[in-house]
Every structure is written in structure tokens, then in C-alpha cells.
């Protein structure tokens, strides 16, 4: 069978009879999202985009040739990575080639294929992986069909990882991380080594968010609370008075690095910066969001706040004309550049205070 694992179900298709328009990232839009997120670029915008991509392509070429990031590129990533070149940038930031090479030296040239074979007979995680793959990114054009090529790649990467790292095996939520990486790296084995880097590289340390008991979560919550008290004391005081704990709003912020919790455009920029700067970005972003929406938070009671936090993923950028924003409450309109500016300021403040990471966040 060409399917992922035939015994787990039969292929199925989503109902695609509706007008399935997509955003620029390949996600299908709901009726309320179409007037907000459908983009039409004029000739001048397309020319500017092409010039930007040409400059980026040249810097990526230099990076490949020298094996070192060009000095200008770090600042450019903060300004926004062209979506068409994001895969190449992520590949380099994650050091996929180096991780693949070092593992092949240690375990042999066909280590990934061997892990896939071993998983079929030894992994106890195949069924939960397959069930979660069926629920992952189904609103994206590349994942819409059950047992599509991308769904199969996602299954194989996670099944191989479940025997590569038996301590973690497979934990719910990992499909979303690997699915987003697959969207940009495309290649199955490269995505596997990108996952290895995310989980084990000291810059990202995602392993501790998926071990039994998720041991990295609570130190991050405590660290977030400490920073909240120092950097946004009025918000901290209000949330304390409401007894609104980080466990109620920040769990996926830390474990999934905001996947499913922010609009695509902002989420991808946060991931660009996460891969560039490392784990500090996750905590800095948690403070930057609260800082950006400070006025709304301070006016909210518990129920209003909970509704607001749960709807951050449908925010719309306020740079869109106001006539197009009628479907989104004003409290959920935002300025993407302002959030990134707040993120940069919070990150600098954290570093100045020597509070970049939780004190016990050893790799």
C-alpha cells in the first residue's frame, strides 16, 4: 500500500467543493478571513518583492560559500524573511547539513532509512502518530488529503524519531512542529535532522518540553512570571488579581513556540527569530504579546481575558484597510511591526538584566 499504514484506516478526502481560496502561505481561508487575508499585489509591490528576494538570494549564496552567516543577514531576518526563501534560511539556521553529517559519521550513512525500518517493527508510537497526523494542518493545501505525500513524510519523520529518541518517543503536539518544518524544508530526511536539532541543540532545547512530565514547562512559567513582574508590572498585577495563571494561556506558547496561537504571518516571523536567536525568543515573545495588548488586558475580567487570549490566532493586522476589518473585533487588530519592535526591546531588556533563560534551564 502507498498509504502511511493501511491498517490504521482508509484514505479519505476533505470536501473541497467550497470556494477554497488560500492565503499566501497555502492555508485555506474561512469566509470571514477572505476579505482580510486575501492579498492582491500590484506591479510595484511585485517588483519590490523581486528585488528583495534577489538581495536575499545573494546573501544565502554567500552563506553557503563561506559557511558563515553574512553580517547583514541577522538584521534582515529581524525585518522579515521572504516566504519564498524561508526554507533555505531555516535549513541554514538549523544547521541541518552539519547535524546530518555528524550523525552519519556516528551511526553510518543510511541511519535515517534504518530508523524508519526499525520503527515499523519496534516503535509503540505508530498508532498515536498516525491519528495525530490525520488531524494536523488539514487546512493547508499540502496536508488537505489523507495519506498525501506530505502526510506520509510527516508520519515517517515522527516514527523514525520515536526510535531515535526513545526517552521522548512521541508526544502529542510534535506533529504540528514537524508539519510546519516540512512546509518549508520539504525533504523528509532533512526535516528529520531539523527535528533532531530543535530537540537537542542547546539553542532550542525543545526535548524537555516533550519528555514525560514536560520538565521544562514549569521553569519557563516561573521565568515568565518573574519577567512579567519586572517589565510589565501593571499587567502582572491585574493577572494576579484575576488569578489568571500562565498555565491557562502560555502552555502552547512555550511547548509549540506559538504554533496555532498566532496568525501565519506573525507566527512565521517569530519562528524565523526563534531559529536565529534561540529559546530566549519564546519567553521574550510571551512578554511582548502582553505588552502589545496591555490596554485590552487591563480592561478585561477573567472571562473576557480568556476569550481574548484564545482568539489571538485570528488577529488581523491593522495595516489592512479598516473597511476590510469588519469581521475582526478592534481588540484583535494589531500592528505586526509594533509586536516585533516590542519583542526586540523585551529581548534586549532580558539580556541586560541577565534574565535570558530560566536559571535552571541547563541543556
PDB file of C-alpha atoms in Angstrom, residues 35-304:
ATOM      1  CA  UNK A  35     -11.636  39.823   2.859  1.00  0.00           C
ATOM      2  CA  UNK A  36      -8.881  40.252   5.472  1.00  0.00           C
ATOM      3  CA  UNK A  37      -6.160  37.839   4.397  1.00  0.00           C
ATOM      4  CA  UNK A  38      -6.560  37.574   0.617  1.00  0.00           C
ATOM      5  CA  UNK A  39      -3.746  39.694  -0.809  1.00  0.00           C
ATOM      6  CA  UNK A  40      -3.580  41.261  -4.220  1.00  0.00           C
ATOM      7  CA  UNK A  41      -0.172  42.706  -5.090  1.00  0.00           C
ATOM      8  CA  UNK A  42       0.222  45.489  -7.629  1.00  0.00           C
ATOM      9  CA  UNK A  43       3.117  45.628 -10.102  1.00  0.00           C
ATOM     10  CA  UNK A  44       5.226  47.920  -7.917  1.00  0.00           C
ATOM     11  CA  UNK A  45       4.845  45.629  -4.906  1.00  0.00           C
ATOM     12  CA  UNK A  46       5.796  42.609  -7.029  1.00  0.00           C
ATOM     13  CA  UNK A  47       8.902  44.443  -8.318  1.00  0.00           C
ATOM     14  CA  UNK A  48       9.948  45.376  -4.777  1.00  0.00           C
ATOM     15  CA  UNK A  49       9.422  41.798  -3.648  1.00  0.00           C
ATOM     16  CA  UNK A  50      11.571  40.526  -6.528  1.00  0.00           C
ATOM     17  CA  UNK A  51      14.393  42.964  -5.655  1.00  0.00           C
ATOM     18  CA  UNK A  52      14.244  41.894  -2.009  1.00  0.00           C
ATOM     19  CA  UNK A  53      14.391  38.217  -2.986  1.00  0.00           C
ATOM     20  CA  UNK A  54      17.402  38.849  -5.248  1.00  0.00           C
ATOM     21  CA  UNK A  55      19.300  40.511  -2.375  1.00  0.00           C
ATOM     22  CA  UNK A  56      18.415  37.660  -0.042  1.00  0.00           C
ATOM     23  CA  UNK A  57      19.423  35.038  -2.631  1.00  0.00           C
ATOM     24  CA  UNK A  58      22.835  36.662  -2.937  1.00  0.00           C
ATOM     25  CA  UNK A  59      23.354  36.627   0.850  1.00  0.00           C
ATOM     26  CA  UNK A  60      22.218  32.990   1.079  1.00  0.00           C
ATOM     27  CA  UNK A  61      24.726  32.120  -1.654  1.00  0.00           C
ATOM     28  CA  UNK A  62      27.490  33.853   0.376  1.00  0.00           C
ATOM     29  CA  UNK A  63      26.378  31.925   3.467  1.00  0.00           C
ATOM     30  CA  UNK A  64      26.666  28.608   1.612  1.00  0.00           C
ATOM     31  CA  UNK A  65      30.080  29.503   0.199  1.00  0.00           C
ATOM     32  CA  UNK A  66      31.647  30.775   3.438  1.00  0.00           C
ATOM     33  CA  UNK A  67      29.704  28.530   5.837  1.00  0.00           C
ATOM     34  CA  UNK A  68      29.100  31.673   7.886  1.00  0.00           C
ATOM     35  CA  UNK A  69      26.065  33.948   8.112  1.00  0.00           C
ATOM     36  CA  UNK A  70      26.666  37.316   6.402  1.00  0.00           C
ATOM     37  CA  UNK A  71      26.735  40.129   8.964  1.00  0.00           C
ATOM     38  CA  UNK A  72      23.812  41.983   7.353  1.00  0.00           C
ATOM     39  CA  UNK A  73      21.556  38.937   7.353  1.00  0.00           C
ATOM     40  CA  UNK A  74      20.786  38.910  11.062  1.00  0.00           C
ATOM     41  CA  UNK A  75      19.275  42.409  10.874  1.00  0.00           C
ATOM     42  CA  UNK A  76      17.401  41.444   7.705  1.00  0.00           C
ATOM     43  CA  UNK A  77      15.839  38.407   9.387  1.00  0.00           C
ATOM     44  CA  UNK A  78      14.503  40.722  12.096  1.00  0.00           C
ATOM     45  CA  UNK A  79      12.940  42.850   9.322  1.00  0.00           C
ATOM     46  CA  UNK A  80      11.256  39.829   7.717  1.00  0.00           C
ATOM     47  CA  UNK A  81      12.338  36.854   5.616  1.00  0.00           C
ATOM     48  CA  UNK A  82      10.842  36.412   2.105  1.00  0.00           C
ATOM     49  CA  UNK A  83       8.482  33.452   2.300  1.00  0.00           C
ATOM     50  CA  UNK A  84       9.854  32.009  -0.955  1.00  0.00           C
ATOM     51  CA  UNK A  85      13.348  31.736   0.599  1.00  0.00           C
ATOM     52  CA  UNK A  86      12.299  30.807   4.146  1.00  0.00           C
ATOM     53  CA  UNK A  87      13.077  27.109   3.637  1.00  0.00           C
ATOM     54  CA  UNK A  88      16.687  27.820   2.651  1.00  0.00           C
ATOM     55  CA  UNK A  89      17.127  30.174   5.618  1.00  0.00           C
ATOM     56  CA  UNK A  90      15.649  27.690   8.107  1.00  0.00           C
ATOM     57  CA  UNK A  91      17.839  24.913   6.693  1.00  0.00           C
ATOM     58  CA  UNK A  92      20.949  27.024   7.345  1.00  0.00           C
ATOM     59  CA  UNK A  93      19.861  28.367  10.750  1.00  0.00           C
ATOM     60  CA  UNK A  94      19.073  24.832  11.965  1.00  0.00           C
ATOM     61  CA  UNK A  95      22.435  23.581  10.632  1.00  0.00           C
ATOM     62  CA  UNK A  96      20.665  20.598   9.082  1.00  0.00           C
ATOM     63  CA  UNK A  97      23.650  19.600   6.942  1.00  0.00           C
ATOM     64  CA  UNK A  98      26.019  19.579   9.939  1.00  0.00           C
ATOM     65  CA  UNK A  99      23.596  17.566  12.094  1.00  0.00           C
ATOM     66  CA  UNK A 100      23.034  15.045   9.296  1.00  0.00           C
ATOM     67  CA  UNK A 101      26.786  14.690   8.631  1.00  0.00           C
ATOM     68  CA  UNK A 102      27.756  14.239  12.294  1.00  0.00           C
ATOM     69  CA  UNK A 103      25.051  11.587  12.825  1.00  0.00           C
ATOM     70  CA  UNK A 104      26.048   9.722   9.659  1.00  0.00           C
ATOM     71  CA  UNK A 105      29.647   9.651  10.875  1.00  0.00           C
ATOM     72  CA  UNK A 106      28.474   8.281  14.226  1.00  0.00           C
ATOM     73  CA  UNK A 107      25.777   5.822  13.098  1.00  0.00           C
ATOM     74  CA  UNK A 108      26.540   5.110   9.419  1.00  0.00           C
ATOM     75  CA  UNK A 109      25.456   6.588   6.073  1.00  0.00           C
ATOM     76  CA  UNK A 110      21.913   5.146   5.967  1.00  0.00           C
ATOM     77  CA  UNK A 111      20.954   5.905   9.565  1.00  0.00           C
ATOM     78  CA  UNK A 112      17.627   7.588   8.715  1.00  0.00           C
ATOM     79  CA  UNK A 113      16.413   4.729   6.494  1.00  0.00           C
ATOM     80  CA  UNK A 114      17.452   2.226   9.176  1.00  0.00           C
ATOM     81  CA  UNK A 115      15.479   4.148  11.806  1.00  0.00           C
ATOM     82  CA  UNK A 116      12.371   4.099   9.582  1.00  0.00           C
ATOM     83  CA  UNK A 117      12.687   0.336   9.145  1.00  0.00           C
ATOM     84  CA  UNK A 118      13.309  -0.192  12.857  1.00  0.00           C
ATOM     85  CA  UNK A 119      10.259   1.928  13.727  1.00  0.00           C
ATOM     86  CA  UNK A 120       7.901  -0.334  11.745  1.00  0.00           C
ATOM     87  CA  UNK A 121       8.720  -3.300  13.961  1.00  0.00           C
ATOM     88  CA  UNK A 122       9.797  -1.710  17.256  1.00  0.00           C
ATOM     89  CA  UNK A 123       8.003   1.606  17.809  1.00  0.00           C
ATOM     90  CA  UNK A 124       4.959   1.588  20.080  1.00  0.00           C
ATOM     91  CA  UNK A 125       4.046   5.068  18.844  1.00  0.00           C
ATOM     92  CA  UNK A 126       2.859   4.351  15.283  1.00  0.00           C
ATOM     93  CA  UNK A 127      -0.852   4.419  16.015  1.00  0.00           C
ATOM     94  CA  UNK A 128      -0.903   7.695  18.029  1.00  0.00           C
ATOM     95  CA  UNK A 129       1.385   9.302  15.428  1.00  0.00           C
ATOM     96  CA  UNK A 130      -0.941   8.256  12.617  1.00  0.00           C
ATOM     97  CA  UNK A 131      -4.025   9.501  14.479  1.00  0.00           C
ATOM     98  CA  UNK A 132      -2.368  12.887  15.096  1.00  0.00           C
ATOM     99  CA  UNK A 133      -1.074  13.176  11.517  1.00  0.00           C
ATOM    100  CA  UNK A 134      -4.707  12.881  10.396  1.00  0.00           C
ATOM    101  CA  UNK A 135      -5.545  15.980  12.468  1.00  0.00           C
ATOM    102  CA  UNK A 136      -2.525  18.120  11.565  1.00  0.00           C
ATOM    103  CA  UNK A 137      -2.611  21.125   9.207  1.00  0.00           C
ATOM    104  CA  UNK A 138      -5.654  19.792   7.326  1.00  0.00           C
ATOM    105  CA  UNK A 139      -6.482  23.396   6.398  1.00  0.00           C
ATOM    106  CA  UNK A 140      -3.254  23.590   4.334  1.00  0.00           C
ATOM    107  CA  UNK A 141      -3.145  22.708   0.646  1.00  0.00           C
ATOM    108  CA  UNK A 142      -0.266  20.224   1.130  1.00  0.00           C
ATOM    109  CA  UNK A 143      -1.914  18.368   4.019  1.00  0.00           C
ATOM    110  CA  UNK A 144      -5.576  18.504   2.983  1.00  0.00           C
ATOM    111  CA  UNK A 145      -5.747  14.920   1.649  1.00  0.00           C
ATOM    112  CA  UNK A 146      -5.443  11.902   3.950  1.00  0.00           C
ATOM    113  CA  UNK A 147      -2.305   9.906   3.121  1.00  0.00           C
ATOM    114  CA  UNK A 148      -0.976  12.653   0.864  1.00  0.00           C
ATOM    115  CA  UNK A 149       2.780  12.762   0.227  1.00  0.00           C
ATOM    116  CA  UNK A 150       3.252  15.340   2.991  1.00  0.00           C
ATOM    117  CA  UNK A 151       1.187  13.351   5.484  1.00  0.00           C
ATOM    118  CA  UNK A 152       3.323  10.298   4.732  1.00  0.00           C
ATOM    119  CA  UNK A 153       6.541  12.264   5.196  1.00  0.00           C
ATOM    120  CA  UNK A 154       5.240  13.621   8.499  1.00  0.00           C
ATOM    121  CA  UNK A 155       4.409  10.086   9.668  1.00  0.00           C
ATOM    122  CA  UNK A 156       7.808   8.699   8.680  1.00  0.00           C
ATOM    123  CA  UNK A 157       9.801  11.519  10.298  1.00  0.00           C
ATOM    124  CA  UNK A 158       7.993  11.102  13.610  1.00  0.00           C
ATOM    125  CA  UNK A 159       8.076   7.306  13.576  1.00  0.00           C
ATOM    126  CA  UNK A 160      11.849   7.364  12.913  1.00  0.00           C
ATOM    127  CA  UNK A 161      12.325   9.905  15.706  1.00  0.00           C
ATOM    128  CA  UNK A 162      10.352   7.725  18.137  1.00  0.00           C
ATOM    129  CA  UNK A 163      13.130   5.115  17.958  1.00  0.00           C
ATOM    130  CA  UNK A 164      15.968   7.650  17.633  1.00  0.00           C
ATOM    131  CA  UNK A 165      14.959   9.244  20.938  1.00  0.00           C
ATOM    132  CA  UNK A 166      13.210   6.517  22.927  1.00  0.00           C
ATOM    133  CA  UNK A 167      13.113   8.708  26.042  1.00  0.00           C
ATOM    134  CA  UNK A 168      10.628  11.001  24.291  1.00  0.00           C
ATOM    135  CA  UNK A 169       9.230   8.538  21.755  1.00  0.00           C
ATOM    136  CA  UNK A 170       6.261  10.543  20.585  1.00  0.00           C
ATOM    137  CA  UNK A 171       4.277  13.193  22.468  1.00  0.00           C
ATOM    138  CA  UNK A 172       1.124  14.948  21.286  1.00  0.00           C
ATOM    139  CA  UNK A 173       1.917  18.288  19.629  1.00  0.00           C
ATOM    140  CA  UNK A 174       5.076  17.172  17.847  1.00  0.00           C
ATOM    141  CA  UNK A 175       3.129  16.731  14.582  1.00  0.00           C
ATOM    142  CA  UNK A 176       2.495  20.496  14.429  1.00  0.00           C
ATOM    143  CA  UNK A 177       6.167  21.386  14.870  1.00  0.00           C
ATOM    144  CA  UNK A 178       7.336  18.841  12.280  1.00  0.00           C
ATOM    145  CA  UNK A 179       4.456  19.743   9.932  1.00  0.00           C
ATOM    146  CA  UNK A 180       5.493  23.407   9.883  1.00  0.00           C
ATOM    147  CA  UNK A 181       9.141  22.486   9.295  1.00  0.00           C
ATOM    148  CA  UNK A 182       8.078  20.165   6.442  1.00  0.00           C
ATOM    149  CA  UNK A 183       6.181  23.009   4.777  1.00  0.00           C
ATOM    150  CA  UNK A 184       9.481  24.822   4.277  1.00  0.00           C
ATOM    151  CA  UNK A 185      12.166  22.125   4.121  1.00  0.00           C
ATOM    152  CA  UNK A 186      10.021  19.716   2.022  1.00  0.00           C
ATOM    153  CA  UNK A 187      12.589  16.904   2.139  1.00  0.00           C
ATOM    154  CA  UNK A 188      11.738  14.124   4.572  1.00  0.00           C
ATOM    155  CA  UNK A 189      15.236  13.315   5.836  1.00  0.00           C
ATOM    156  CA  UNK A 190      16.225  16.986   6.149  1.00  0.00           C
ATOM    157  CA  UNK A 191      13.094  17.545   8.248  1.00  0.00           C
ATOM    158  CA  UNK A 192      14.080  14.635  10.489  1.00  0.00           C
ATOM    159  CA  UNK A 193      17.519  16.166  11.197  1.00  0.00           C
ATOM    160  CA  UNK A 194      15.891  19.575  11.698  1.00  0.00           C
ATOM    161  CA  UNK A 195      13.734  17.950  14.400  1.00  0.00           C
ATOM    162  CA  UNK A 196      16.858  16.431  15.979  1.00  0.00           C
ATOM    163  CA  UNK A 197      18.439  19.913  16.048  1.00  0.00           C
ATOM    164  CA  UNK A 198      15.334  21.510  17.589  1.00  0.00           C
ATOM    165  CA  UNK A 199      15.124  18.862  20.284  1.00  0.00           C
ATOM    166  CA  UNK A 200      18.801  18.503  21.182  1.00  0.00           C
ATOM    167  CA  UNK A 201      20.678  21.681  20.201  1.00  0.00           C
ATOM    168  CA  UNK A 202      21.321  23.841  23.290  1.00  0.00           C
ATOM    169  CA  UNK A 203      19.975  26.873  21.377  1.00  0.00           C
ATOM    170  CA  UNK A 204      16.444  25.422  21.251  1.00  0.00           C
ATOM    171  CA  UNK A 205      16.202  22.727  23.966  1.00  0.00           C
ATOM    172  CA  UNK A 206      12.753  21.512  22.901  1.00  0.00           C
ATOM    173  CA  UNK A 207      13.439  17.994  24.206  1.00  0.00           C
ATOM    174  CA  UNK A 208      12.452  18.960  27.771  1.00  0.00           C
ATOM    175  CA  UNK A 209       9.001  20.107  26.624  1.00  0.00           C
ATOM    176  CA  UNK A 210       8.158  16.620  25.346  1.00  0.00           C
ATOM    177  CA  UNK A 211       9.749  14.333  27.931  1.00  0.00           C
ATOM    178  CA  UNK A 212       7.328  12.627  30.351  1.00  0.00           C
ATOM    179  CA  UNK A 213       6.100  15.276  32.800  1.00  0.00           C
ATOM    180  CA  UNK A 214       7.329  18.061  30.445  1.00  0.00           C
ATOM    181  CA  UNK A 215      10.073  19.165  32.882  1.00  0.00           C
ATOM    182  CA  UNK A 216      10.973  22.394  31.028  1.00  0.00           C
ATOM    183  CA  UNK A 217       7.447  23.857  31.186  1.00  0.00           C
ATOM    184  CA  UNK A 218       7.217  25.000  34.792  1.00  0.00           C
ATOM    185  CA  UNK A 219      10.649  26.684  34.958  1.00  0.00           C
ATOM    186  CA  UNK A 220       9.526  28.648  31.860  1.00  0.00           C
ATOM    187  CA  UNK A 221       6.246  29.645  33.516  1.00  0.00           C
ATOM    188  CA  UNK A 222       8.116  30.840  36.623  1.00  0.00           C
ATOM    189  CA  UNK A 223      10.608  32.760  34.480  1.00  0.00           C
ATOM    190  CA  UNK A 224       7.741  34.333  32.521  1.00  0.00           C
ATOM    191  CA  UNK A 225       6.116  35.455  35.802  1.00  0.00           C
ATOM    192  CA  UNK A 226       9.395  36.990  37.047  1.00  0.00           C
ATOM    193  CA  UNK A 227       9.822  38.930  33.810  1.00  0.00           C
ATOM    194  CA  UNK A 228       6.162  39.932  33.747  1.00  0.00           C
ATOM    195  CA  UNK A 229       6.501  41.447  37.223  1.00  0.00           C
ATOM    196  CA  UNK A 230       9.640  43.411  36.295  1.00  0.00           C
ATOM    197  CA  UNK A 231       8.833  44.530  32.741  1.00  0.00           C
ATOM    198  CA  UNK A 232       5.034  44.988  32.708  1.00  0.00           C
ATOM    199  CA  UNK A 233       4.075  45.377  36.410  1.00  0.00           C
ATOM    200  CA  UNK A 234       0.543  46.711  35.775  1.00  0.00           C
ATOM    201  CA  UNK A 235      -0.312  43.678  33.605  1.00  0.00           C
ATOM    202  CA  UNK A 236       1.301  41.351  36.133  1.00  0.00           C
ATOM    203  CA  UNK A 237      -0.727  42.852  38.985  1.00  0.00           C
ATOM    204  CA  UNK A 238      -4.005  42.587  37.030  1.00  0.00           C
ATOM    205  CA  UNK A 239      -3.394  38.954  36.029  1.00  0.00           C
ATOM    206  CA  UNK A 240      -2.504  38.081  39.629  1.00  0.00           C
ATOM    207  CA  UNK A 241      -5.705  39.723  40.878  1.00  0.00           C
ATOM    208  CA  UNK A 242      -7.717  37.701  38.355  1.00  0.00           C
ATOM    209  CA  UNK A 243      -5.787  34.548  39.335  1.00  0.00           C
ATOM    210  CA  UNK A 244      -5.071  34.098  35.617  1.00  0.00           C
ATOM    211  CA  UNK A 245      -2.060  31.777  35.616  1.00  0.00           C
ATOM    212  CA  UNK A 246       0.397  31.211  32.709  1.00  0.00           C
ATOM    213  CA  UNK A 247      -0.804  27.594  32.530  1.00  0.00           C
ATOM    214  CA  UNK A 248      -4.113  28.986  31.213  1.00  0.00           C
ATOM    215  CA  UNK A 249      -2.641  30.917  28.294  1.00  0.00           C
ATOM    216  CA  UNK A 250       1.045  30.128  27.732  1.00  0.00           C
ATOM    217  CA  UNK A 251       1.307  26.323  27.550  1.00  0.00           C
ATOM    218  CA  UNK A 252       1.370  26.148  23.718  1.00  0.00           C
ATOM    219  CA  UNK A 253       3.369  29.375  23.588  1.00  0.00           C
ATOM    220  CA  UNK A 254       6.283  27.544  25.184  1.00  0.00           C
ATOM    221  CA  UNK A 255       5.806  23.934  24.054  1.00  0.00           C
ATOM    222  CA  UNK A 256       4.902  24.650  20.403  1.00  0.00           C
ATOM    223  CA  UNK A 257       6.552  28.073  20.063  1.00  0.00           C
ATOM    224  CA  UNK A 258       3.175  29.731  19.275  1.00  0.00           C
ATOM    225  CA  UNK A 259       2.061  27.310  16.531  1.00  0.00           C
ATOM    226  CA  UNK A 260      -1.724  27.556  16.290  1.00  0.00           C
ATOM    227  CA  UNK A 261      -1.735  30.579  18.607  1.00  0.00           C
ATOM    228  CA  UNK A 262      -0.776  33.389  16.200  1.00  0.00           C
ATOM    229  CA  UNK A 263      -1.754  34.350  12.633  1.00  0.00           C
ATOM    230  CA  UNK A 264       0.512  32.742   9.994  1.00  0.00           C
ATOM    231  CA  UNK A 265       2.396  35.904   9.019  1.00  0.00           C
ATOM    232  CA  UNK A 266       3.379  36.746  12.596  1.00  0.00           C
ATOM    233  CA  UNK A 267       3.962  33.102  13.566  1.00  0.00           C
ATOM    234  CA  UNK A 268       6.466  32.598  10.744  1.00  0.00           C
ATOM    235  CA  UNK A 269       8.377  35.741  11.709  1.00  0.00           C
ATOM    236  CA  UNK A 270       8.523  34.509  15.312  1.00  0.00           C
ATOM    237  CA  UNK A 271       9.881  31.168  14.044  1.00  0.00           C
ATOM    238  CA  UNK A 272      12.487  32.956  11.896  1.00  0.00           C
ATOM    239  CA  UNK A 273      13.664  34.736  15.057  1.00  0.00           C
ATOM    240  CA  UNK A 274      13.404  31.617  17.238  1.00  0.00           C
ATOM    241  CA  UNK A 275      15.688  29.734  14.839  1.00  0.00           C
ATOM    242  CA  UNK A 276      18.034  32.749  14.683  1.00  0.00           C
ATOM    243  CA  UNK A 277      18.229  33.716  18.365  1.00  0.00           C
ATOM    244  CA  UNK A 278      17.190  30.522  20.151  1.00  0.00           C
ATOM    245  CA  UNK A 279      14.946  29.697  23.095  1.00  0.00           C
ATOM    246  CA  UNK A 280      15.055  33.265  24.532  1.00  0.00           C
ATOM    247  CA  UNK A 281      12.633  34.343  21.792  1.00  0.00           C
ATOM    248  CA  UNK A 282       9.843  32.175  23.193  1.00  0.00           C
ATOM    249  CA  UNK A 283       9.884  33.919  26.578  1.00  0.00           C
ATOM    250  CA  UNK A 284      10.531  37.378  25.118  1.00  0.00           C
ATOM    251  CA  UNK A 285       7.529  36.952  22.826  1.00  0.00           C
ATOM    252  CA  UNK A 286       5.309  35.976  25.765  1.00  0.00           C
ATOM    253  CA  UNK A 287       6.078  39.345  27.385  1.00  0.00           C
ATOM    254  CA  UNK A 288       5.915  41.259  24.070  1.00  0.00           C
ATOM    255  CA  UNK A 289       2.360  39.997  23.418  1.00  0.00           C
ATOM    256  CA  UNK A 290       1.142  41.022  26.865  1.00  0.00           C
ATOM    257  CA  UNK A 291       2.855  44.394  26.436  1.00  0.00           C
ATOM    258  CA  UNK A 292       1.309  44.959  22.988  1.00  0.00           C
ATOM    259  CA  UNK A 293      -2.230  44.165  24.167  1.00  0.00           C
ATOM    260  CA  UNK A 294      -1.777  45.786  27.596  1.00  0.00           C
ATOM    261  CA  UNK A 295      -4.808  48.113  27.300  1.00  0.00           C
ATOM    262  CA  UNK A 296      -7.175  45.303  26.342  1.00  0.00           C
ATOM    263  CA  UNK A 297      -5.843  43.051  29.114  1.00  0.00           C
ATOM    264  CA  UNK A 298      -6.193  45.714  31.806  1.00  0.00           C
ATOM    265  CA  UNK A 299      -9.848  46.341  30.845  1.00  0.00           C
ATOM    266  CA  UNK A 300     -10.786  42.636  30.865  1.00  0.00           C
ATOM    267  CA  UNK A 301     -12.324  40.438  33.522  1.00  0.00           C
ATOM    268  CA  UNK A 302     -11.427  36.727  33.711  1.00  0.00           C
ATOM    269  CA  UNK A 303     -13.931  35.544  31.069  1.00  0.00           C
ATOM    270  CA  UNK A 304     -13.163  38.404  28.672  1.00  0.00           C
TER     271      UNK A 304
END
